[in-house]
C-alpha cells in the first residue's frame, strides 16, 4: 500500500519539474482531484479496523504463505496490517508527515517476513492486495458520496499505483538485506559449529543442534579428509604445511570427490595449514579404500584420509587422524589412507623418535659418497617393496638379482644389521620411512 499520493502539478508542494499547462485548467483539475481523494481517505481512516479485518481475511484466503502466521498469532498479524494501513492511508492526506514513518513500517515488515521465512513473492502480493483494497474503497466511497467525482479520482490513480510499486521496492530491498544478514549469520554459525566439531571442542549438549544444522546424523559414521599443497623442494619437517600464496588460511585445493560417493556432499572447512572435509560414511568397511582410490587429486597436492569414527562427537579425533595421514603423504603429493599406512603414521606421529631411529640404523651410510649411499638406500627400498625378493627388486632396478644381494650384504656389513632378522628388518623399514617422510 502506498504511503502518499502527490498532486499531478507541483502547486501544493513546490514548483513542477515539467512545464505546466495553462494555470486555470491544470490547477483546478488537480486541486479538485486531491480534495476528492482526501475526502475519501478520511472515511477510510475512520474505518481502519474494518478494513484491516477484511485485508487479513483476504490474506488468509488468497495467500497460503500467510496462513501459518495468521493461525499462529492472528492478533499480531492484525496489528501489523493495521499499523501499515494507518500510516499509508494517513499519508494520502498528509504525505510529508507520514512518508518516513510509512517507509519505516514497510522496511520493518520486509525484515520480519524475511526472518519468518515468508517468500518475498508472497510479501509483495500482500502489499499489492492491500493497495488494491484501499483503492477500491476510495472508489466506492467517492461513488457513494458523488458519482461524478469518480472522473476526478481517476486523475490520481497512476500516482496511487506508482507508490504501491514504490513500497514494494522498499519492502523487497529490506527483505533482501535481511536475507543476506540471516544467510551470513547462518553460514557463520555453521562454520563455527564445524570448526568446533573438528577441534573437538563442541559441547555434548550442542551435538543435536549441530546435527540438525548440518544435516548429518548425530550417531553416524564419519571420516575426515585433509588436503594441502605439496611441500617445497628441500623442505624439512618444519615446512610440513602447505605452500601459501599469501596470509591467512590456504586457498581451496581443487580435490574432487567421486560423485557416486555420499561424501561428495562433504562439508569443507579451511584450516591454517590444510583444508578439511567431513565425510559421511554409509557403506561397507572397504568404503574408505574405494574412496581413496577414486579421489581425484591434482598433481602436487597431498590428501590424507583418517580412520572412520563413530558419531559427531568423535570428529576431533577424525581430524587428528586425517592430519597424521596427511603428514604421511609424500612431499611431492599423493593420497594416503591412514588404515593402509599405519607404519608411516607411527613415524610421522613422533618425528623426534623416528629421526633418532633413522640416525641409529642408517647413520653409518652417511659416511659414504652420496651417490653410493643413495644406491644402497634405493636397493633396500626396492627389496622391501618386493617383499624380500631379490629377483623382483632387480627387475625394478634394472640389474641382476646378485647385484641386489651384494648391495644388501654391504648394507649389513656397514650397519651391523641382519635383514633376515625380523626385528632388524622392521627397524630398517621404519628408518627408511623416516628418511623419506621427514627428511632426516
PDB file of N, CA and C in Angstrom, residues 368-428:
ATOM      1  N   UNK A 368      79.449 -42.636   3.506  1.00  0.00           N
ATOM      2  CA  UNK A 368      79.735 -42.999   2.122  1.00  0.00           C
ATOM      3  C   UNK A 368      79.587 -41.791   1.216  1.00  0.00           C
ATOM      4  N   UNK A 369      80.115 -41.969   0.019  1.00  0.00           N
ATOM      5  CA  UNK A 369      79.844 -40.976  -1.016  1.00  0.00           C
ATOM      6  C   UNK A 369      78.332 -40.911  -1.236  1.00  0.00           C
ATOM      7  N   UNK A 370      77.739 -39.711  -1.389  1.00  0.00           N
ATOM      8  CA  UNK A 370      76.275 -39.605  -1.519  1.00  0.00           C
ATOM      9  C   UNK A 370      75.695 -40.490  -2.612  1.00  0.00           C
ATOM     10  N   UNK A 371      76.365 -40.576  -3.760  1.00  0.00           N
ATOM     11  CA  UNK A 371      75.841 -41.408  -4.839  1.00  0.00           C
ATOM     12  C   UNK A 371      75.824 -42.879  -4.428  1.00  0.00           C
ATOM     13  N   UNK A 372      76.875 -43.316  -3.768  1.00  0.00           N
ATOM     14  CA  UNK A 372      76.966 -44.704  -3.302  1.00  0.00           C
ATOM     15  C   UNK A 372      75.901 -44.984  -2.252  1.00  0.00           C
ATOM     16  N   UNK A 373      75.761 -44.044  -1.321  1.00  0.00           N
ATOM     17  CA  UNK A 373      74.739 -44.186  -0.275  1.00  0.00           C
ATOM     18  C   UNK A 373      73.337 -44.294  -0.892  1.00  0.00           C
ATOM     19  N   UNK A 374      73.038 -43.449  -1.873  1.00  0.00           N
ATOM     20  CA  UNK A 374      71.704 -43.444  -2.481  1.00  0.00           C
ATOM     21  C   UNK A 374      71.407 -44.757  -3.189  1.00  0.00           C
ATOM     22  N   UNK A 375      72.436 -45.372  -3.782  1.00  0.00           N
ATOM     23  CA  UNK A 375      72.232 -46.660  -4.456  1.00  0.00           C
ATOM     24  C   UNK A 375      71.829 -47.726  -3.442  1.00  0.00           C
ATOM     25  N   UNK A 376      72.483 -47.745  -2.303  1.00  0.00           N
ATOM     26  CA  UNK A 376      72.155 -48.741  -1.275  1.00  0.00           C
ATOM     27  C   UNK A 376      70.740 -48.508  -0.730  1.00  0.00           C
ATOM     28  N   UNK A 377      70.405 -47.245  -0.449  1.00  0.00           N
ATOM     29  CA  UNK A 377      69.068 -46.930   0.071  1.00  0.00           C
ATOM     30  C   UNK A 377      68.004 -47.308  -0.954  1.00  0.00           C
ATOM     31  N   UNK A 378      68.255 -47.012  -2.229  1.00  0.00           N
ATOM     32  CA  UNK A 378      67.299 -47.350  -3.272  1.00  0.00           C
ATOM     33  C   UNK A 378      67.104 -48.863  -3.370  1.00  0.00           C
ATOM     34  N   UNK A 379      68.192 -49.595  -3.238  1.00  0.00           N
ATOM     35  CA  UNK A 379      68.116 -51.056  -3.306  1.00  0.00           C
ATOM     36  C   UNK A 379      67.351 -51.622  -2.120  1.00  0.00           C
ATOM     37  N   UNK A 380      67.645 -51.107  -0.924  1.00  0.00           N
ATOM     38  CA  UNK A 380      66.902 -51.539   0.270  1.00  0.00           C
ATOM     39  C   UNK A 380      65.403 -51.301   0.102  1.00  0.00           C
ATOM     40  N   UNK A 381      65.044 -50.120  -0.373  1.00  0.00           N
ATOM     41  CA  UNK A 381      63.642 -49.774  -0.547  1.00  0.00           C
ATOM     42  C   UNK A 381      62.971 -50.698  -1.554  1.00  0.00           C
ATOM     43  N   UNK A 382      63.634 -50.942  -2.688  1.00  0.00           N
ATOM     44  CA  UNK A 382      63.060 -51.822  -3.713  1.00  0.00           C
ATOM     45  C   UNK A 382      62.911 -53.244  -3.183  1.00  0.00           C
ATOM     46  N   UNK A 383      63.892 -53.710  -2.411  1.00  0.00           N
ATOM     47  CA  UNK A 383      63.828 -55.072  -1.864  1.00  0.00           C
ATOM     48  C   UNK A 383      62.668 -55.226  -0.875  1.00  0.00           C
ATOM     49  N   UNK A 384      62.481 -54.230  -0.006  1.00  0.00           N
ATOM     50  CA  UNK A 384      61.360 -54.278   0.944  1.00  0.00           C
ATOM     51  C   UNK A 384      60.018 -54.188   0.215  1.00  0.00           C
ATOM     52  N   UNK A 385      59.943 -53.322  -0.804  1.00  0.00           N
ATOM     53  CA  UNK A 385      58.697 -53.201  -1.563  1.00  0.00           C
ATOM     54  C   UNK A 385      58.383 -54.484  -2.322  1.00  0.00           C
ATOM     55  N   UNK A 386      59.423 -55.252  -2.663  1.00  0.00           N
ATOM     56  CA  UNK A 386      59.229 -56.519  -3.382  1.00  0.00           C
ATOM     57  C   UNK A 386      59.063 -57.686  -2.411  1.00  0.00           C
ATOM     58  N   UNK A 387      58.768 -57.384  -1.140  1.00  0.00           N
ATOM     59  CA  UNK A 387      58.542 -58.415  -0.122  1.00  0.00           C
ATOM     60  C   UNK A 387      59.755 -59.336   0.045  1.00  0.00           C
ATOM     61  N   UNK A 388      60.966 -58.734  -0.056  1.00  0.00           N
ATOM     62  CA  UNK A 388      62.191 -59.504   0.171  1.00  0.00           C
ATOM     63  C   UNK A 388      62.629 -60.341  -1.009  1.00  0.00           C
ATOM     64  N   UNK A 389      62.107 -60.088  -2.206  1.00  0.00           N
ATOM     65  CA  UNK A 389      62.501 -60.853  -3.398  1.00  0.00           C
ATOM     66  C   UNK A 389      63.599 -60.084  -4.145  1.00  0.00           C
ATOM     67  N   UNK A 390      64.794 -60.658  -4.165  1.00  0.00           N
ATOM     68  CA  UNK A 390      65.893 -60.022  -4.896  1.00  0.00           C
ATOM     69  C   UNK A 390      65.618 -60.030  -6.391  1.00  0.00           C
ATOM     70  N   UNK A 391      64.909 -61.052  -6.873  1.00  0.00           N
ATOM     71  CA  UNK A 391      64.607 -61.143  -8.304  1.00  0.00           C
ATOM     72  C   UNK A 391      63.734 -59.972  -8.732  1.00  0.00           C
ATOM     73  N   UNK A 392      62.611 -59.742  -7.990  1.00  0.00           N
ATOM     74  CA  UNK A 392      61.693 -58.658  -8.360  1.00  0.00           C
ATOM     75  C   UNK A 392      62.342 -57.298  -8.122  1.00  0.00           C
ATOM     76  N   UNK A 393      63.137 -57.188  -7.075  1.00  0.00           N
ATOM     77  CA  UNK A 393      63.831 -55.922  -6.823  1.00  0.00           C
ATOM     78  C   UNK A 393      64.802 -55.618  -7.955  1.00  0.00           C
ATOM     79  N   UNK A 394      65.522 -56.644  -8.454  1.00  0.00           N
ATOM     80  CA  UNK A 394      66.433 -56.425  -9.568  1.00  0.00           C
ATOM     81  C   UNK A 394      65.695 -55.989 -10.821  1.00  0.00           C
ATOM     82  N   UNK A 395      64.493 -56.545 -11.034  1.00  0.00           N
ATOM     83  CA  UNK A 395      63.712 -56.147 -12.208  1.00  0.00           C
ATOM     84  C   UNK A 395      63.316 -54.669 -12.109  1.00  0.00           C
ATOM     85  N   UNK A 396      62.990 -54.230 -10.914  1.00  0.00           N
ATOM     86  CA  UNK A 396      62.621 -52.823 -10.733  1.00  0.00           C
ATOM     87  C   UNK A 396      63.824 -51.896 -10.927  1.00  0.00           C
ATOM     88  N   UNK A 397      65.005 -52.398 -10.519  1.00  0.00           N
ATOM     89  CA  UNK A 397      66.199 -51.553 -10.571  1.00  0.00           C
ATOM     90  C   UNK A 397      66.998 -51.755 -11.860  1.00  0.00           C
ATOM     91  N   UNK A 398      66.536 -52.679 -12.722  1.00  0.00           N
ATOM     92  CA  UNK A 398      67.228 -52.973 -13.979  1.00  0.00           C
ATOM     93  C   UNK A 398      68.651 -53.472 -13.731  1.00  0.00           C
ATOM     94  N   UNK A 399      68.726 -54.412 -12.778  1.00  0.00           N
ATOM     95  CA  UNK A 399      70.024 -55.020 -12.501  1.00  0.00           C
ATOM     96  C   UNK A 399      69.805 -56.494 -12.145  1.00  0.00           C
ATOM     97  N   UNK A 400      70.883 -57.266 -12.066  1.00  0.00           N
ATOM     98  CA  UNK A 400      70.786 -58.693 -11.761  1.00  0.00           C
ATOM     99  C   UNK A 400      70.492 -58.881 -10.274  1.00  0.00           C
ATOM    100  N   UNK A 401      69.828 -60.013  -9.946  1.00  0.00           N
ATOM    101  CA  UNK A 401      69.489 -60.289  -8.544  1.00  0.00           C
ATOM    102  C   UNK A 401      70.742 -60.382  -7.687  1.00  0.00           C
ATOM    103  N   UNK A 402      71.842 -60.877  -8.266  1.00  0.00           N
ATOM    104  CA  UNK A 402      73.087 -60.973  -7.487  1.00  0.00           C
ATOM    105  C   UNK A 402      73.601 -59.589  -7.105  1.00  0.00           C
ATOM    106  N   UNK A 403      73.388 -58.616  -7.995  1.00  0.00           N
ATOM    107  CA  UNK A 403      73.790 -57.243  -7.678  1.00  0.00           C
ATOM    108  C   UNK A 403      72.990 -56.731  -6.479  1.00  0.00           C
ATOM    109  N   UNK A 404      71.708 -57.075  -6.457  1.00  0.00           N
ATOM    110  CA  UNK A 404      70.869 -56.681  -5.318  1.00  0.00           C
ATOM    111  C   UNK A 404      71.387 -57.321  -4.039  1.00  0.00           C
ATOM    112  N   UNK A 405      71.683 -58.625  -4.098  1.00  0.00           N
ATOM    113  CA  UNK A 405      72.161 -59.327  -2.904  1.00  0.00           C
ATOM    114  C   UNK A 405      73.501 -58.770  -2.426  1.00  0.00           C
ATOM    115  N   UNK A 406      74.378 -58.409  -3.359  1.00  0.00           N
ATOM    116  CA  UNK A 406      75.670 -57.835  -2.967  1.00  0.00           C
ATOM    117  C   UNK A 406      75.486 -56.498  -2.249  1.00  0.00           C
ATOM    118  N   UNK A 407      74.593 -55.689  -2.754  1.00  0.00           N
ATOM    119  CA  UNK A 407      74.340 -54.384  -2.107  1.00  0.00           C
ATOM    120  C   UNK A 407      73.731 -54.569  -0.715  1.00  0.00           C
ATOM    121  N   UNK A 408      72.832 -55.561  -0.581  1.00  0.00           N
ATOM    122  CA  UNK A 408      72.213 -55.812   0.727  1.00  0.00           C
ATOM    123  C   UNK A 408      73.263 -56.296   1.727  1.00  0.00           C
ATOM    124  N   UNK A 409      74.177 -57.179   1.265  1.00  0.00           N
ATOM    125  CA  UNK A 409      75.229 -57.649   2.176  1.00  0.00           C
ATOM    126  C   UNK A 409      76.136 -56.499   2.597  1.00  0.00           C
ATOM    127  N   UNK A 410      76.402 -55.598   1.669  1.00  0.00           N
ATOM    128  CA  UNK A 410      77.236 -54.441   2.022  1.00  0.00           C
ATOM    129  C   UNK A 410      76.545 -53.586   3.080  1.00  0.00           C
ATOM    130  N   UNK A 411      75.237 -53.403   2.945  1.00  0.00           N
ATOM    131  CA  UNK A 411      74.490 -52.659   3.958  1.00  0.00           C
ATOM    132  C   UNK A 411      74.634 -53.336   5.316  1.00  0.00           C
ATOM    133  N   UNK A 412      74.493 -54.659   5.338  1.00  0.00           N
ATOM    134  CA  UNK A 412      74.593 -55.383   6.608  1.00  0.00           C
ATOM    135  C   UNK A 412      75.986 -55.224   7.229  1.00  0.00           C
ATOM    136  N   UNK A 413      76.984 -55.225   6.389  1.00  0.00           N
ATOM    137  CA  UNK A 413      78.349 -55.065   6.904  1.00  0.00           C
ATOM    138  C   UNK A 413      78.577 -53.662   7.478  1.00  0.00           C
ATOM    139  N   UNK A 414      78.016 -52.648   6.806  1.00  0.00           N
ATOM    140  CA  UNK A 414      78.221 -51.266   7.258  1.00  0.00           C
ATOM    141  C   UNK A 414      77.439 -50.950   8.529  1.00  0.00           C
ATOM    142  N   UNK A 415      76.273 -51.532   8.673  1.00  0.00           N
ATOM    143  CA  UNK A 415      75.385 -51.157   9.786  1.00  0.00           C
ATOM    144  C   UNK A 415      75.315 -52.185  10.899  1.00  0.00           C
ATOM    145  N   UNK A 416      75.805 -53.383  10.643  1.00  0.00           N
ATOM    146  CA  UNK A 416      75.704 -54.420  11.656  1.00  0.00           C
ATOM    147  C   UNK A 416      74.310 -55.001  11.769  1.00  0.00           C
ATOM    148  N   UNK A 417      73.446 -54.699  10.810  1.00  0.00           N
ATOM    149  CA  UNK A 417      72.076 -55.229  10.816  1.00  0.00           C
ATOM    150  C   UNK A 417      72.009 -56.511   9.990  1.00  0.00           C
ATOM    151  N   UNK A 418      71.039 -57.346  10.335  1.00  0.00           N
ATOM    152  CA  UNK A 418      70.795 -58.579   9.581  1.00  0.00           C
ATOM    153  C   UNK A 418      69.368 -58.527   9.046  1.00  0.00           C
ATOM    154  N   UNK A 419      69.237 -58.448   7.726  1.00  0.00           N
ATOM    155  CA  UNK A 419      67.910 -58.250   7.130  1.00  0.00           C
ATOM    156  C   UNK A 419      67.015 -59.474   7.240  1.00  0.00           C
ATOM    157  N   UNK A 420      67.580 -60.622   7.570  1.00  0.00           N
ATOM    158  CA  UNK A 420      66.744 -61.817   7.766  1.00  0.00           C
ATOM    159  C   UNK A 420      66.220 -61.913   9.196  1.00  0.00           C
ATOM    160  N   UNK A 421      66.728 -61.033  10.067  1.00  0.00           N
ATOM    161  CA  UNK A 421      66.231 -60.989  11.450  1.00  0.00           C
ATOM    162  C   UNK A 421      65.022 -60.054  11.485  1.00  0.00           C
ATOM    163  N   UNK A 422      63.803 -60.511  11.866  1.00  0.00           N
ATOM    164  CA  UNK A 422      62.582 -59.697  11.801  1.00  0.00           C
ATOM    165  C   UNK A 422      62.709 -58.343  12.492  1.00  0.00           C
ATOM    166  N   UNK A 423      63.314 -58.332  13.673  1.00  0.00           N
ATOM    167  CA  UNK A 423      63.423 -57.067  14.406  1.00  0.00           C
ATOM    168  C   UNK A 423      64.242 -56.055  13.606  1.00  0.00           C
ATOM    169  N   UNK A 424      65.366 -56.500  13.022  1.00  0.00           N
ATOM    170  CA  UNK A 424      66.196 -55.593  12.244  1.00  0.00           C
ATOM    171  C   UNK A 424      65.475 -55.132  10.985  1.00  0.00           C
ATOM    172  N   UNK A 425      64.735 -56.038  10.359  1.00  0.00           N
ATOM    173  CA  UNK A 425      64.006 -55.667   9.140  1.00  0.00           C
ATOM    174  C   UNK A 425      62.959 -54.596   9.434  1.00  0.00           C
ATOM    175  N   UNK A 426      62.286 -54.736  10.577  1.00  0.00           N
ATOM    176  CA  UNK A 426      61.283 -53.738  10.957  1.00  0.00           C
ATOM    177  C   UNK A 426      61.959 -52.382  11.197  1.00  0.00           C
ATOM    178  N   UNK A 427      63.086 -52.377  11.915  1.00  0.00           N
ATOM    179  CA  UNK A 427      63.766 -51.121  12.197  1.00  0.00           C
ATOM    180  C   UNK A 427      64.274 -50.463  10.916  1.00  0.00           C
ATOM    181  N   UNK A 428      64.774 -51.246   9.984  1.00  0.00           N
ATOM    182  CA  UNK A 428      65.250 -50.700   8.712  1.00  0.00           C
ATOM    183  C   UNK A 428      64.091 -50.080   7.942  1.00  0.00           C
TER     184      UNK A 428
END
